[in-house]
Short mmCIF file of C-alpha atoms in Angstrom, two decimals:
data_model
loop_
_atom_site.label_atom_id
_atom_site.label_comp_id
_atom_site.label_asym_id
_atom_site.label_seq_id
_atom_site.Cartn_x
_atom_site.Cartn_y
_atom_site.Cartn_z
CA MET W 1 3.10 29.40 24.65
CA ALA W 2 6.83 30.11 24.63
CA ASP W 3 8.85 28.13 21.52
CA ILE W 4 10.78 24.65 21.42
CA VAL W 5 14.52 25.40 21.22
CA HIS W 6 16.46 22.25 20.30
CA LYS W 7 20.15 22.96 20.29
CA ILE W 8 21.80 20.63 17.83
CA ASP W 9 24.97 22.21 16.55
CA LEU W 10 27.21 23.83 19.50
CA ASN W 11 27.86 27.08 17.37
CA PRO W 12 24.52 27.19 15.16
CA ASP W 13 24.49 29.71 12.38
CA THR W 14 20.94 29.05 11.28
CA VAL W 15 18.06 28.20 13.24
CA ILE W 16 15.71 26.05 11.20
CA ILE W 17 11.85 27.30 12.82
CA LEU W 18 9.02 24.83 12.92
CA GLU W 19 5.80 26.79 12.40
CA ASP W 20 2.67 24.92 13.42
CA PRO W 21 3.89 21.38 13.67
CA THR W 22 1.36 18.77 11.93
CA VAL W 23 -1.19 16.86 14.14
CA ASP W 24 -2.90 14.54 11.59
CA PHE W 25 -0.25 12.68 8.68
CA ALA W 26 -1.93 10.31 6.06
CA VAL W 27 -5.22 10.76 7.00
CA TRP W 28 -7.29 7.71 6.28
CA ASP W 29 -10.76 9.07 5.78
CA THR W 30 -12.89 6.08 5.12
CA GLY W 31 -14.69 5.82 8.60
CA ASP W 32 -13.66 3.16 10.95
CA ASP W 33 -9.79 2.27 10.56
CA THR W 34 -9.11 0.24 14.16
CA LEU W 35 -5.45 0.24 12.66
CA ALA W 36 -5.75 -3.08 14.59
CA ARG W 37 -2.75 -4.26 12.92
CA THR W 38 -4.69 -5.99 11.04
CA SER W 39 -4.21 -10.12 10.54
CA THR W 40 -0.71 -10.80 8.52
CA GLY W 41 0.26 -13.26 6.74
CA SER W 42 2.54 -14.95 3.74
CA PHE W 43 2.91 -13.08 0.51
CA ASN W 44 0.05 -15.49 -1.19
CA GLY W 45 -2.53 -13.46 1.07
CA ASP W 46 -3.53 -16.41 3.68
CA ALA W 47 -4.41 -15.00 7.33
CA ALA W 48 -1.77 -15.97 9.92
CA SER W 49 -3.16 -17.71 12.71
CA SER W 50 -2.40 -15.59 15.01
CA GLU W 51 -2.42 -11.36 14.96
CA THR W 52 1.40 -10.03 14.77
CA THR W 53 1.78 -6.39 15.34
CA LEU W 54 3.62 -4.35 12.71
CA GLU W 55 5.92 -2.67 15.13
CA PRO W 56 8.72 -3.86 17.20
CA GLN W 57 8.97 -3.43 20.74
CA LYS W 58 10.69 -0.12 21.81
CA ASN W 59 13.74 0.01 24.39
CA ASP W 60 13.18 2.83 27.15
CA ASN W 61 16.71 4.89 25.85
CA THR W 62 15.58 4.57 22.18
CA SER W 63 12.43 6.02 21.33
CA GLN W 64 12.23 10.33 21.23
CA GLU W 65 8.93 10.99 21.83
CA LEU W 66 6.89 14.41 21.69
CA THR W 67 6.51 16.04 24.74
CA GLU W 68 3.48 17.23 25.80
CA ASN W 69 4.67 20.97 25.97
CA GLU W 70 6.24 20.27 22.51
CA ALA W 71 3.05 18.90 20.93
CA GLN W 72 1.27 22.18 22.08
CA SER W 73 3.78 24.67 21.23
CA HIS W 74 3.14 27.07 18.44
CA SER W 75 6.38 26.40 16.71
CA VAL W 76 9.69 24.54 17.59
CA GLN W 77 13.11 26.21 16.95
CA TYR W 78 16.20 23.88 15.90
CA LEU W 79 19.83 25.65 15.77
CA VAL W 80 21.64 23.70 13.40
CA SER W 81 24.81 24.06 11.14
CA SER W 82 24.52 24.97 7.91
CA ARG W 83 27.61 23.74 6.49
CA HIS W 84 26.41 19.94 7.61
CA LEU W 85 23.07 21.15 5.98
CA MET W 86 24.66 21.93 2.22
CA LEU W 87 26.96 18.86 2.62
CA ALA W 88 24.01 16.54 3.17
CA SER W 89 20.87 18.02 1.21
CA PRO W 90 20.90 19.78 -2.02
CA TRP W 91 17.53 21.66 -0.68
CA PHE W 92 19.48 23.24 1.56
CA GLN W 93 22.48 23.73 -0.54
CA ARG W 94 20.16 25.71 -2.89
CA ALA W 95 18.27 27.54 -0.05
CA LEU W 96 21.22 29.15 1.81
CA THR W 97 23.25 30.12 -1.67
CA ARG W 98 20.81 31.19 -3.85
CA GLU W 99 20.22 35.05 -4.43
CA GLY W 100 16.67 35.76 -4.07
CA TRP W 101 16.06 32.99 -1.43
CA THR W 102 14.95 34.39 1.86
CA GLU W 103 17.16 32.01 3.51
CA SER W 104 20.51 32.93 1.95
CA ASP W 105 19.97 36.19 3.90
CA ARG W 106 21.37 36.25 7.36
CA ASP W 107 19.30 38.16 10.27
CA ALA W 108 19.98 40.66 12.64
CA ASP W 109 21.70 37.93 14.62
CA GLY W 110 23.70 36.97 11.93
CA ARG W 111 22.26 33.31 11.57
CA TYR W 112 20.32 32.30 8.46
CA CYS W 113 17.12 31.65 8.98
CA ILE W 114 14.59 28.62 7.56
CA ARG W 115 10.92 28.65 8.11
CA THR W 116 8.68 25.38 7.58
CA SER W 117 6.10 24.52 8.85
CA GLY W 118 3.98 21.04 8.99
CA TRP W 119 6.46 18.94 9.67
CA ASP W 120 6.49 16.58 12.51
CA SER W 121 8.72 17.84 15.04
CA ASN W 122 10.01 14.60 16.41
CA ALA W 123 10.57 13.20 13.12
CA LEU W 124 12.50 16.37 11.90
CA LEU W 125 14.82 16.52 15.01
CA ILE W 126 15.43 12.90 14.46
CA LEU W 127 16.91 14.26 10.86
CA LEU W 128 18.82 16.99 11.95
CA ASN W 129 20.28 14.76 14.56
CA ILE W 130 21.72 12.47 11.96
CA LEU W 131 22.71 14.87 9.60
CA HIS W 132 25.00 16.64 12.31
CA LEU W 133 26.25 13.13 12.66
CA ARG W 134 24.63 13.50 16.46
CA ASN W 135 24.26 9.64 16.67
CA ARG W 136 23.93 8.71 19.98
CA ARG W 137 21.01 11.08 20.41
CA VAL W 138 18.86 8.61 17.57
CA PRO W 139 17.15 6.10 18.10
CA ARG W 140 17.39 2.88 16.90
CA LEU W 141 13.96 1.80 17.02
CA LEU W 142 11.44 3.39 15.18
CA SER W 143 7.25 2.83 14.79
CA LEU W 144 6.13 2.75 11.56
CA GLU W 145 4.60 6.30 11.70
CA THR W 146 7.40 7.86 12.16
CA LEU W 147 9.92 5.96 9.71
CA ALA W 148 6.92 6.97 7.17
CA LYS W 149 7.45 10.87 8.50
CA ILE W 150 11.07 10.66 8.32
CA ALA W 151 11.02 9.23 4.55
CA VAL W 152 8.89 12.27 3.64
CA LEU W 153 11.60 14.67 4.89
CA VAL W 154 14.05 12.71 3.37
CA ASP W 155 12.35 12.95 0.12
CA TYR W 156 11.50 16.84 0.31
CA TYR W 157 14.87 17.77 1.32
CA GLU W 158 16.57 15.00 -0.89
CA CYS W 159 19.17 13.21 1.70
CA ALA W 160 18.18 9.79 1.05
CA GLU W 161 22.10 9.16 1.56
CA ALA W 162 23.22 10.58 4.47
CA VAL W 163 20.19 8.55 6.42
CA ASP W 164 21.08 5.40 4.68
CA LEU W 165 22.95 3.63 7.54
CA PHE W 166 20.09 4.05 9.99
CA GLY W 167 17.65 3.19 7.43
CA ASP W 168 19.01 0.31 7.01
CA VAL W 169 19.25 0.13 10.93
CA TRP W 170 15.62 0.93 11.25
CA THR W 171 14.18 -1.19 8.77
CA ASN W 172 16.14 -4.67 9.61
CA ALA W 173 14.22 -4.52 12.82
CA TYR W 174 10.98 -5.17 10.26
CA GLU W 175 12.57 -7.84 8.60
CA GLU W 176 10.26 -10.97 9.41
CA THR W 177 7.17 -8.31 10.57
CA PRO W 178 5.02 -8.97 7.62
CA VAL W 179 2.81 -6.29 5.89
CA PRO W 180 -1.27 -5.94 6.00
CA THR W 181 -3.28 -8.62 4.11
CA SER W 182 -5.96 -6.38 3.87
CA LEU W 183 -6.19 -2.41 2.47
CA CYS W 184 -5.50 -0.25 5.46
CA ARG W 185 -3.70 2.92 6.46
CA ASP W 186 -0.67 0.63 7.51
CA LEU W 187 -0.54 -0.74 4.12
CA VAL W 188 -0.24 2.63 2.58
CA LEU W 189 2.50 3.25 5.01
CA TRP W 190 4.45 -0.01 4.14
CA LEU W 191 4.62 1.26 0.79
CA TRP W 192 6.00 4.17 1.31
CA VAL W 193 8.46 3.24 3.30
CA SER W 194 9.57 -0.06 1.51
CA TRP W 195 9.94 2.40 -1.99
CA SER W 196 11.80 5.00 0.09
CA PHE W 197 14.23 2.51 1.79
CA GLN W 198 13.87 0.18 -0.96
CA LEU W 199 12.69 -2.83 0.67
CA THR W 200 12.30 -4.82 -2.13
CA GLU W 201 10.36 -8.08 -0.62
CA LYS W 202 8.31 -5.73 1.54
CA PHE W 203 6.95 -3.24 -1.85
CA GLU W 204 6.16 -6.63 -3.55
CA GLN W 205 4.17 -8.06 -0.96
CA ALA W 206 2.64 -4.55 0.17
CA THR W 207 1.86 -3.87 -3.95
CA PHE W 208 0.61 -7.00 -4.13
CA VAL W 209 -2.25 -6.50 -1.26
CA ALA W 210 -3.16 -3.02 -3.11
CA ILE W 211 -3.17 -4.86 -6.50
CA LYS W 212 -5.76 -7.34 -5.06
CA HIS W 213 -7.58 -5.41 -2.78
CA SER W 214 -7.78 -1.55 -4.42
CA ILE W 215 -11.28 -0.46 -5.59
CA GLY W 216 -9.23 1.94 -8.16
CA ASP W 217 -7.66 5.00 -8.01
CA PHE W 218 -5.21 4.04 -5.40
CA ASP W 219 -5.15 6.86 -2.40
CA THR W 220 -1.75 7.42 -1.05
CA LEU W 221 -2.89 9.47 1.61
CA ASP W 222 -1.13 12.69 0.30
CA LEU W 223 2.23 10.76 0.88
CA PRO W 224 4.73 12.02 -1.95
CA LEU W 225 4.70 8.08 -4.01
CA PRO W 226 5.23 8.65 -7.58
CA ALA W 227 2.33 8.06 -9.63
CA ALA W 228 4.17 5.56 -11.84
CA VAL W 229 3.61 3.85 -9.11
CA THR W 230 0.02 3.90 -8.48
CA GLU W 231 -0.54 3.70 -11.77
CA ALA W 232 1.07 0.51 -12.18
CA ILE W 233 -1.33 -0.94 -9.26
CA GLU W 234 -4.12 0.31 -10.93
CA LYS W 235 -2.50 -1.19 -14.52
CA ALA W 236 -2.16 -4.69 -12.61
CA ARG W 237 -5.40 -4.82 -10.93
CA GLN W 238 -7.15 -4.32 -14.30
CA GLU W 239 -5.64 -6.64 -16.20
CA GLY W 240 -6.21 -9.21 -13.58
CA MET W 241 -10.30 -8.01 -13.78
CA LEU W 242 -9.82 -8.99 -17.79
CA LYS W 243 -8.01 -11.95 -17.12
CA LEU W 244 -11.89 -12.72 -15.25
CA GLN W 245 -13.71 -11.65 -18.31
CA SER W 246 -11.91 -13.69 -20.23
CA GLY W 247 -12.24 -16.37 -18.25
CA LEU W 248 -15.69 -16.09 -18.12
CA ALA W 249 -15.75 -15.86 -21.49
CA ALA W 250 -14.29 -18.93 -22.30
CA LEU W 251 -17.06 -20.80 -19.88
CA LEU W 252 -19.67 -19.12 -21.74
CA GLY W 253 -18.04 -20.45 -25.25
CA GLU W 254 -17.65 -23.73 -23.56
CA TYR W 255 -21.94 -24.11 -22.65
CA ARG W 256 -23.16 -22.52 -25.56
CA SER W 257 -20.80 -24.74 -28.05
CA LYS W 258 -22.81 -27.10 -30.29
CA GLN W 259 -19.82 -29.82 -29.70
CA TYR W 260 -20.37 -29.52 -25.73
CA SER W 261 -20.04 -32.56 -24.31
CA CYS W 262 -21.89 -33.22 -20.80
CA PRO W 263 -18.80 -34.66 -18.53
CA VAL W 264 -21.32 -36.96 -16.36
CA GLY W 265 -24.54 -37.27 -18.58
CA SER W 266 -24.91 -39.32 -21.06
CA GLY W 267 -24.86 -38.20 -24.26
CA THR W 268 -28.26 -37.06 -24.84
CA SER W 269 -28.59 -34.50 -21.97
CA SER W 270 -25.31 -32.59 -23.18
CA PHE W 271 -27.88 -30.16 -24.84
CA GLU W 272 -29.65 -29.78 -21.90
CA CYS W 273 -26.53 -29.71 -19.66
CA GLY W 274 -25.29 -26.58 -21.91
CA SER W 275 -28.09 -24.59 -22.10
CA MET W 276 -29.27 -24.79 -18.37
CA MET W 277 -25.44 -23.49 -17.27
CA TYR W 278 -24.72 -21.28 -19.84
CA GLY W 279 -28.24 -19.63 -19.04
CA ALA W 280 -27.54 -19.89 -14.97
CA LEU W 281 -24.04 -18.31 -15.77
CA ILE W 282 -25.34 -15.65 -18.42
CA LYS W 283 -28.36 -15.01 -14.76
CA GLY W 284 -25.40 -15.31 -11.92
CA MET W 285 -23.09 -12.58 -14.31
CA ASP W 286 -25.69 -10.07 -14.01
CA THR W 287 -26.08 -10.36 -10.81
CA VAL W 288 -22.28 -9.75 -10.39
CA GLY W 289 -22.55 -6.96 -12.47
CA ILE W 290 -20.02 -8.16 -14.98
CA SER W 291 -20.11 -9.28 -18.49
CA THR W 292 -17.21 -10.16 -20.97
CA GLU W 293 -16.48 -6.76 -21.95
CA GLY W 294 -17.08 -3.11 -21.80
CA ASP W 295 -16.69 -2.61 -17.68
CA SER W 296 -14.73 -0.15 -15.81
CA PHE W 297 -14.09 -2.01 -12.34
CA ASP W 298 -14.26 0.94 -10.32
CA GLY W 299 -16.20 0.37 -6.82
CA ILE W 300 -14.86 -3.69 -6.37
CA SER W 301 -11.47 -5.15 -5.61
CA LEU W 302 -9.96 -8.44 -7.64
CA GLU W 303 -10.53 -10.51 -4.38
CA GLU W 304 -14.48 -9.13 -3.88
CA LEU W 305 -14.90 -9.65 -8.04
CA CYS W 306 -13.51 -13.03 -7.36
CA ASN W 307 -15.85 -14.24 -4.24
CA ASP W 308 -18.86 -13.10 -5.79
CA ILE W 309 -17.93 -14.80 -9.16
CA ARG W 310 -17.76 -18.31 -6.90
CA ARG W 311 -21.04 -17.49 -5.22
CA ILE W 312 -22.53 -17.65 -8.51
CA ARG W 313 -25.61 -19.98 -8.04
CA SER W 314 -25.93 -23.65 -9.95
CA PRO W 315 -29.03 -24.54 -11.49
CA THR W 316 -30.81 -27.57 -9.65
CA TRP W 317 -32.52 -29.72 -12.51
CA TYR W 318 -33.20 -33.74 -13.03
CA TYR W 319 -33.23 -35.53 -17.14
CA SER W 320 -35.00 -38.20 -17.78
CA GLY W 321 -33.28 -41.95 -17.31
CA SER W 322 -33.91 -44.75 -20.17
CA SER W 323 -38.04 -45.29 -18.51
CA GLY W 324 -39.05 -41.46 -19.90
CA TYR W 325 -39.36 -40.10 -16.34
CA TYR W 326 -37.84 -37.16 -14.68
CA GLN W 327 -36.00 -39.14 -11.67
CA SER W 328 -32.25 -37.85 -11.53
CA GLN W 329 -31.10 -35.03 -9.94
CA HIS W 330 -28.57 -33.66 -12.66
CA MET W 331 -24.94 -33.56 -10.85
CA CYS W 332 -23.18 -30.90 -12.73
CA LYS W 333 -22.27 -27.71 -10.71
CA LEU W 334 -20.93 -24.23 -12.45
CA THR W 335 -19.42 -24.51 -8.25
CA ARG W 336 -16.00 -26.08 -9.86
CA PRO W 337 -15.48 -24.75 -12.70
CA LEU W 338 -16.00 -21.33 -11.62
CA LYS W 339 -13.95 -21.74 -7.98
CA ASP W 340 -11.16 -23.13 -10.58
CA MET W 341 -10.97 -20.56 -13.06
CA THR W 342 -10.87 -17.56 -10.14
CA ASP W 343 -8.41 -19.41 -8.03
CA GLU W 344 -6.04 -19.61 -11.36
CA VAL W 345 -6.28 -16.00 -11.57
CA GLU W 346 -5.20 -15.20 -8.14
CA LYS W 347 -2.38 -17.12 -8.75
CA SER W 348 -1.41 -15.24 -11.44
CA LEU W 349 -1.68 -12.06 -9.15
CA LYS W 350 2.26 -10.87 -8.57
CA GLY W 351 3.75 -7.48 -6.55
CA LEU W 352 5.79 -4.98 -8.42
CA LYS W 353 9.05 -5.02 -8.98
CA LEU W 354 10.74 -2.76 -6.99
CA GLU W 355 14.28 -2.02 -9.14
CA LYS W 356 11.43 -1.65 -12.16
CA LEU W 357 10.00 1.21 -11.49
CA LYS W 358 13.08 2.66 -9.88
CA LYS W 359 14.70 2.19 -13.27
CA ASP W 360 11.59 3.44 -15.90
CA ILE W 361 10.71 6.48 -13.17
#
């Protein structure tokens, strides 16, 4: 099929040839990802009462969707100006001026030729229109998907300053849109977009969800998130797990102590109560698969582990009254102390601070 040609500059001296435009982007490979715009909620992770879409409605005159011909085309050509490219992008400055770079040599038509592959052709068109000040051709509303694709291009071509104003326009439309509250593809896209466009609140919210729901080695879906971000997510997740371990160890120590005093029974039942609670907690921890030290916590999220701990069974037993007969059910349960401990750990979770991470990198 013939190439698609976009004439962006009226007097072009450069042609960018996009070969094999990308079809798959940030692939979520865990099977059934509905991307059904998962229920979203407040920053503390509570589910909202109704579903909210993750992208604003588009106006008829603002979207630049791929045409069917373009999607099937083997390559897409963009006729552009080297001067505009070099002013906006250090990457293009290097490519078009350094000796030994094939892009710095003109072809038979006297044009520079830059070949690339794997990009989304629509996202690249939007970016090149911005770099050439063709502002009326730039949509004011974009899907989360397209925002993420443009952010990848901006990162690669080092032209963040050139898209600052449009970045503000695009992201302002999402100001009231909450991020997903579960680990899904859209959450990863939000993490990348908030990092790229410096959306401090969205980044903190997205990393909060990632810390709570990640099961280790956070998958960036091949998006160019710095390793420092994923390492900080995993560090915060591990710290939360260690708090759970410490909380369980403290409860075991309390029940094991010879000074333990049963809060509901008579003083004579403290030994029996402590023994029952201690043994039940040990058995419950074995069932959950957590000890008080040495666990790697791979394959389970903080939220899952908290829920598993809350479900640890309490023993049912009876103690004798003054008559010596076993007649009264003892009322001490593991339910309340385990819930209080896990609730405290979850409340201590915080998302990451964008400014601090940017400064540390």
